[in-house]
């Protein structure tokens, strides 16, 4: 019998990067998204479901027989409060209740660096910013990630579900600017992190940064290492190509000094470009 892992938001940027990387012998990936994920290729142990995380009946059905949930669903940037409230906060509540009712043992939550976006690198100790630093959200989107972490904590304390909330930096194929040189999480490290979350020995609740072993990082890897996440990639290999002559200039201005970067200056509640 296969272990079933349900991935919400499976057709988003991170979900698509993880699909092949999380394939394992003896594992079935159940991929759920509001946009129907691509049908399985021949021999691929995948099921696809077209549904919203806010749909209670669909989430209940999707959780049947599931060993773990990776909850990536929701809005991934700043947007109107009502939309964020529904998709991200209420959506996470629906996911957690469905997990509890189906007896799902583990949930991994895609939180974000934007739950702590207003930390300034000048105020951070040499050991780096702790993954569970008190929230300092930079947007309504960031507030929704703080609420997501709170829901994870609540469902761990009430029902013993193992929950890891990931304050993900920037999970894309490559970094694209100076800030992303410290916030980057390579897709391969993303998969390593998710595997570590799926293998934690004790039920607990924890918050972990989702970044690679970037030379320029200032967020601590300690909480990740404690659960067996040992990132192997470093964005520095892209630095010369991205920055040219300016390779060692350091952060330029507040957008590059604050954890959340440009999110800290995005008008609250406005639709943001990805
Ligand atoms: C996020 O939380 C977003 O989902 C993603 O699109 C990136 O913008 C990322 O943060 C980032 O901070 O780079």
Coordinates of C-alpha atoms and ligand atoms in Angstrom, one line a residue:
X1 CA 0.0 0.0 0.0
X2 CA 1.3 3.5 -0.9
X3 CA 1.6 6.4 1.5
X4 CA -0.6 9.1 0.2
X5 CA 0.7 12.6 0.3
X6 CA -1.8 15.3 -0.5
X7 CA -0.4 18.5 -2.0
X8 CA -2.7 21.6 -2.1
X9 CA -1.8 24.3 -4.6
X10 CA -0.1 21.7 -6.6
X11 CA -0.3 23.6 -9.8
X12 CA 1.4 26.7 -8.4
X13 CA 5.0 27.6 -8.8
X14 CA 6.3 25.6 -5.9
X15 CA 3.9 22.7 -6.4
X16 CA 5.0 22.2 -10.0
X17 CA 8.7 22.3 -9.0
X18 CA 8.0 19.6 -6.4
X19 CA 5.9 17.2 -8.3
X20 CA 8.7 15.1 -9.9
X21 CA 11.1 15.8 -7.0
X22 CA 8.7 14.2 -4.4
X23 CA 8.0 11.1 -6.4
X24 CA 9.1 8.0 -4.4
X25 CA 8.6 4.3 -4.5
X26 CA 5.6 3.5 -2.3
X27 CA 4.3 7.0 -2.4
X28 CA 1.1 8.3 -4.1
X29 CA 0.9 12.1 -4.7
X30 CA -2.6 13.4 -4.6
X31 CA -2.4 16.8 -6.3
X32 CA -5.2 19.4 -5.6
X33 CA -5.5 22.8 -7.1
X34 CA -8.2 25.2 -8.3
X35 CA -6.6 24.8 -11.7
X36 CA -6.6 21.1 -12.6
X37 CA -3.1 19.8 -12.4
X38 CA -1.8 17.9 -15.4
X39 CA -3.0 14.3 -15.7
X40 CA -0.4 11.7 -14.6
X41 CA 2.1 10.5 -17.1
X42 CA 2.3 6.8 -17.7
X43 CA 3.6 5.1 -14.6
X44 CA 3.4 8.3 -12.5
X45 CA 1.9 7.6 -9.0
X46 CA -0.3 10.7 -9.1
X47 CA -4.0 11.5 -8.7
X48 CA -5.3 14.9 -9.6
X49 CA -8.2 16.8 -8.1
X50 CA -9.6 20.2 -9.2
X51 CA -10.9 21.9 -6.1
X52 CA -10.4 24.9 -3.8
X53 CA -9.0 24.5 -0.4
X54 CA -12.0 26.5 0.8
X55 CA -14.4 23.8 -0.3
X56 CA -15.0 21.8 2.9
X57 CA -16.6 18.8 1.2
X58 CA -13.8 18.5 -1.4
X59 CA -11.1 18.8 1.2
X60 CA -12.7 16.1 3.4
X61 CA -12.8 13.8 0.4
X62 CA -9.2 14.7 -0.6
X63 CA -8.0 13.8 2.9
X64 CA -9.2 10.2 2.9
X65 CA -6.4 7.8 3.5
X66 CA -3.8 10.5 3.6
X67 CA -0.6 10.2 5.6
X68 CA 0.6 13.8 5.2
X69 CA -0.5 17.1 3.7
X70 CA 1.7 19.7 2.1
X71 CA -0.4 22.8 2.1
X72 CA 0.8 25.2 -0.6
X73 CA -2.6 26.4 -1.7
X74 CA -3.9 30.0 -1.5
X75 CA -2.8 33.4 -2.8
X76 CA 0.9 33.8 -3.0
X77 CA 1.3 37.6 -3.1
X78 CA -0.5 40.7 -1.7
X79 CA -4.1 41.1 -2.6
X80 CA -7.5 42.4 -1.4
X81 CA -8.2 41.6 2.3
X82 CA -11.4 39.6 1.5
X83 CA -9.6 37.4 -1.0
X84 CA -6.6 36.8 1.4
X85 CA -9.0 36.1 4.3
X86 CA -10.9 33.5 2.3
X87 CA -8.2 31.7 0.4
X88 CA -5.4 31.9 2.9
X89 CA -6.8 32.1 6.4
X90 CA -10.2 30.3 6.0
X91 CA -8.6 27.9 3.4
X92 CA -6.0 26.9 6.0
X93 CA -8.7 26.4 8.7
X94 CA -10.6 24.1 6.2
X95 CA -7.4 22.2 5.5
X96 CA -6.6 21.7 9.2
X97 CA -10.1 20.7 10.1
X98 CA -10.2 18.2 7.3
X99 CA -6.8 16.8 8.3
X100 CA -8.0 16.4 11.9
X101 CA -11.2 14.7 10.9
X102 CA -9.5 12.3 8.6
X103 CA -6.7 11.5 11.2
X104 CA -3.9 12.9 9.0
X105 CA -0.8 12.7 11.2
X106 CA 1.4 15.5 9.6
X107 CA 0.8 18.8 7.9
X108 CA 3.5 21.0 6.3
X109 CA 2.4 24.6 5.9
X110 CA 3.8 26.9 3.3
X111 CA 4.2 30.0 5.4
X112 CA 6.4 32.8 4.0
X113 CA 9.3 35.2 4.9
X114 CA 6.5 37.8 4.6
X115 CA 5.3 36.7 8.0
X116 CA 8.5 38.4 9.3
X117 CA 9.1 40.8 6.4
X118 CA 9.9 43.9 8.6
X119 CA 13.1 42.5 10.2
X120 CA 16.1 44.6 9.1
X121 CA 19.4 42.8 8.5
X122 CA 21.1 45.4 10.7
X123 CA 19.1 44.3 13.7
X124 CA 19.8 40.7 13.4
X125 CA 22.4 38.8 15.5
X126 CA 25.5 37.2 13.8
X127 CA 24.0 33.7 14.2
X128 CA 21.1 34.9 11.9
X129 CA 17.4 35.6 12.4
X130 CA 15.7 32.7 14.2
X131 CA 13.0 30.9 12.2
X132 CA 10.5 31.5 14.9
X133 CA 11.3 35.2 15.4
X134 CA 8.1 37.0 16.5
X135 CA 6.0 37.9 13.5
X136 CA 6.5 41.2 11.7
X137 CA 4.2 40.8 8.7
X138 CA 4.7 43.2 5.8
X139 CA 1.4 42.8 4.0
X140 CA -2.1 41.4 4.5
X141 CA -0.6 38.4 2.7
X142 CA 2.0 38.3 5.5
X143 CA -0.7 38.5 8.1
X144 CA -2.4 35.5 6.6
X145 CA 0.9 33.5 6.9
X146 CA 1.0 34.5 10.6
X147 CA -2.5 33.2 10.9
X148 CA -1.6 30.1 9.1
X149 CA 1.3 29.5 11.6
X150 CA -1.2 30.1 14.5
X151 CA -3.6 27.6 13.1
X152 CA -0.8 25.0 12.8
X153 CA 0.1 25.6 16.4
X154 CA -3.5 25.4 17.5
X155 CA -4.1 22.1 15.7
X156 CA -0.9 20.6 17.1
X157 CA -1.7 21.6 20.7
X158 CA -5.3 20.5 20.5
X159 CA -5.1 17.4 18.4
X160 CA -1.4 16.3 18.3
X161 CA -0.9 16.8 14.6
X162 CA 2.7 17.1 13.6
X163 CA 3.0 20.6 12.0
X164 CA 5.9 22.3 10.4
X165 CA 5.4 25.8 9.1
X166 CA 8.0 26.9 6.5
X167 CA 8.9 30.5 6.2
X168 CA 9.8 30.1 2.6
X169 CA 12.2 32.7 1.1
X170 CA 12.0 32.5 -2.8
X171 CA 11.5 29.1 -4.3
X172 CA 12.2 29.4 -8.0
X173 CA 14.5 27.8 -10.5
X174 CA 17.1 30.6 -10.0
X175 CA 17.6 33.8 -8.1
X176 CA 16.9 37.0 -10.2
X177 CA 18.1 40.0 -8.2
X178 CA 20.3 40.9 -5.2
X179 CA 17.7 40.2 -2.6
X180 CA 16.9 36.8 -3.9
X181 CA 20.6 35.9 -3.5
X182 CA 19.9 35.6 0.2
X183 CA 16.3 34.5 0.1
X184 CA 16.6 31.8 -2.6
X185 CA 15.6 28.2 -1.9
X186 CA 16.6 26.0 -4.8
X187 CA 13.9 23.5 -6.0
X188 CA 16.2 20.6 -5.0
X189 CA 16.6 22.1 -1.5
X190 CA 12.9 22.6 -1.4
X191 CA 12.3 18.9 -1.9
X192 CA 15.0 18.1 0.7
X193 CA 13.2 20.4 3.2
X194 CA 9.8 18.8 2.5
X195 CA 11.3 15.3 2.9
X196 CA 12.8 16.3 6.2
X197 CA 9.3 17.6 7.3
X198 CA 7.7 14.3 6.3
X199 CA 10.2 12.3 8.4
X200 CA 10.3 14.2 11.7
X201 CA 10.4 11.6 14.4
X202 CA 8.3 13.3 17.1
X203 CA 4.9 15.0 16.7
X204 CA 5.6 18.7 17.3
X205 CA 5.0 22.2 16.0
X206 CA 8.0 24.1 14.6
X207 CA 8.8 27.0 12.3
X208 CA 11.7 26.6 9.8
X209 CA 13.2 29.0 7.2
X210 CA 12.9 27.7 3.7
X211 CA 16.2 28.8 2.1
X212 CA 19.3 27.3 0.6
X213 CA 22.8 27.4 2.1
X214 CA 23.3 30.8 0.5
X215 CA 26.6 32.6 1.2
X216 CA 24.6 35.8 1.7
X217 CA 21.9 34.4 3.9
X218 CA 21.0 36.1 7.2
X219 CA 18.2 33.8 8.3
X220 CA 19.3 30.9 10.6
X221 CA 19.4 27.4 9.3
X222 CA 19.4 26.0 12.9
X223 CA 15.7 25.0 13.2
X224 CA 15.9 23.3 9.8
X225 CA 19.0 21.4 10.7
X226 CA 17.3 20.2 13.9
X227 CA 14.8 18.3 11.7
X228 CA 17.4 17.0 9.3
X229 CA 17.2 19.7 6.6
X230 CA 20.8 20.1 5.3
X231 CA 20.5 22.4 2.2
X232 CA 23.2 21.8 -0.4
X233 CA 22.7 24.7 -2.9
X234 CA 24.2 28.2 -2.7
X235 CA 22.9 31.1 -4.8
X236 CA 26.4 32.5 -5.0
X237 CA 27.0 30.6 -8.2
X238 CA 24.6 33.1 -9.9
X239 CA 26.0 36.2 -8.3
X240 CA 28.5 37.3 -11.0
X241 CA 25.9 36.7 -13.7
X242 CA 23.3 38.8 -11.9
X243 CA 25.4 41.6 -10.4
X244 CA 28.4 41.9 -12.7
X245 CA 30.8 44.6 -11.3
X246 CA 28.5 45.2 -8.3
X247 CA 29.0 41.7 -7.0
X248 CA 30.3 42.8 -3.6
X249 CA 28.4 46.1 -3.1
X250 CA 26.1 44.7 -0.5
X251 CA 22.4 45.7 0.0
X252 CA 21.3 49.0 -1.6
X253 CA 18.6 50.7 0.3
X254 CA 15.6 49.5 2.4
X255 CA 14.2 47.2 -0.2
X256 CA 17.3 45.1 0.1
X257 CA 17.8 45.5 3.9
X258 CA 14.3 44.3 5.0
X259 CA 13.5 40.6 5.0
X260 CA 10.4 41.1 2.9
X261 CA 12.0 43.3 0.3
X262 CA 9.6 45.2 -2.0
X263 CA 6.5 43.6 -0.2
X264 CA 7.2 46.1 2.6
X265 CA 6.3 48.9 0.3
X266 CA 3.5 47.4 -1.7
X267 CA 0.2 49.3 -1.0
X268 CA -1.8 47.2 1.4
X269 CA -4.6 45.2 -0.2
X270 CA -3.6 45.9 -3.8
X271 CA -3.2 43.2 -6.3
X272 CA 0.5 42.5 -6.6
X273 CA 2.3 41.3 -9.7
X274 CA 4.0 37.9 -9.1
Ligands
LIG1 C1 6.5 34.8 -1.3 O1 5.9 34.5 -0.3 C2 5.8 34.7 -2.6 O2 4.8 33.6 -2.6 C3 6.7 34.5 -3.8 O3 6.0 34.7 -5.0 C4 8.0 35.4 -3.7 O4 7.6 36.7 -4.0 C5 8.6 35.3 -2.3 O5 7.7 35.4 -1.3 C6 9.8 36.2 -2.1 O6 9.8 36.9 -1.0 O7 10.7 36.3 -2.9

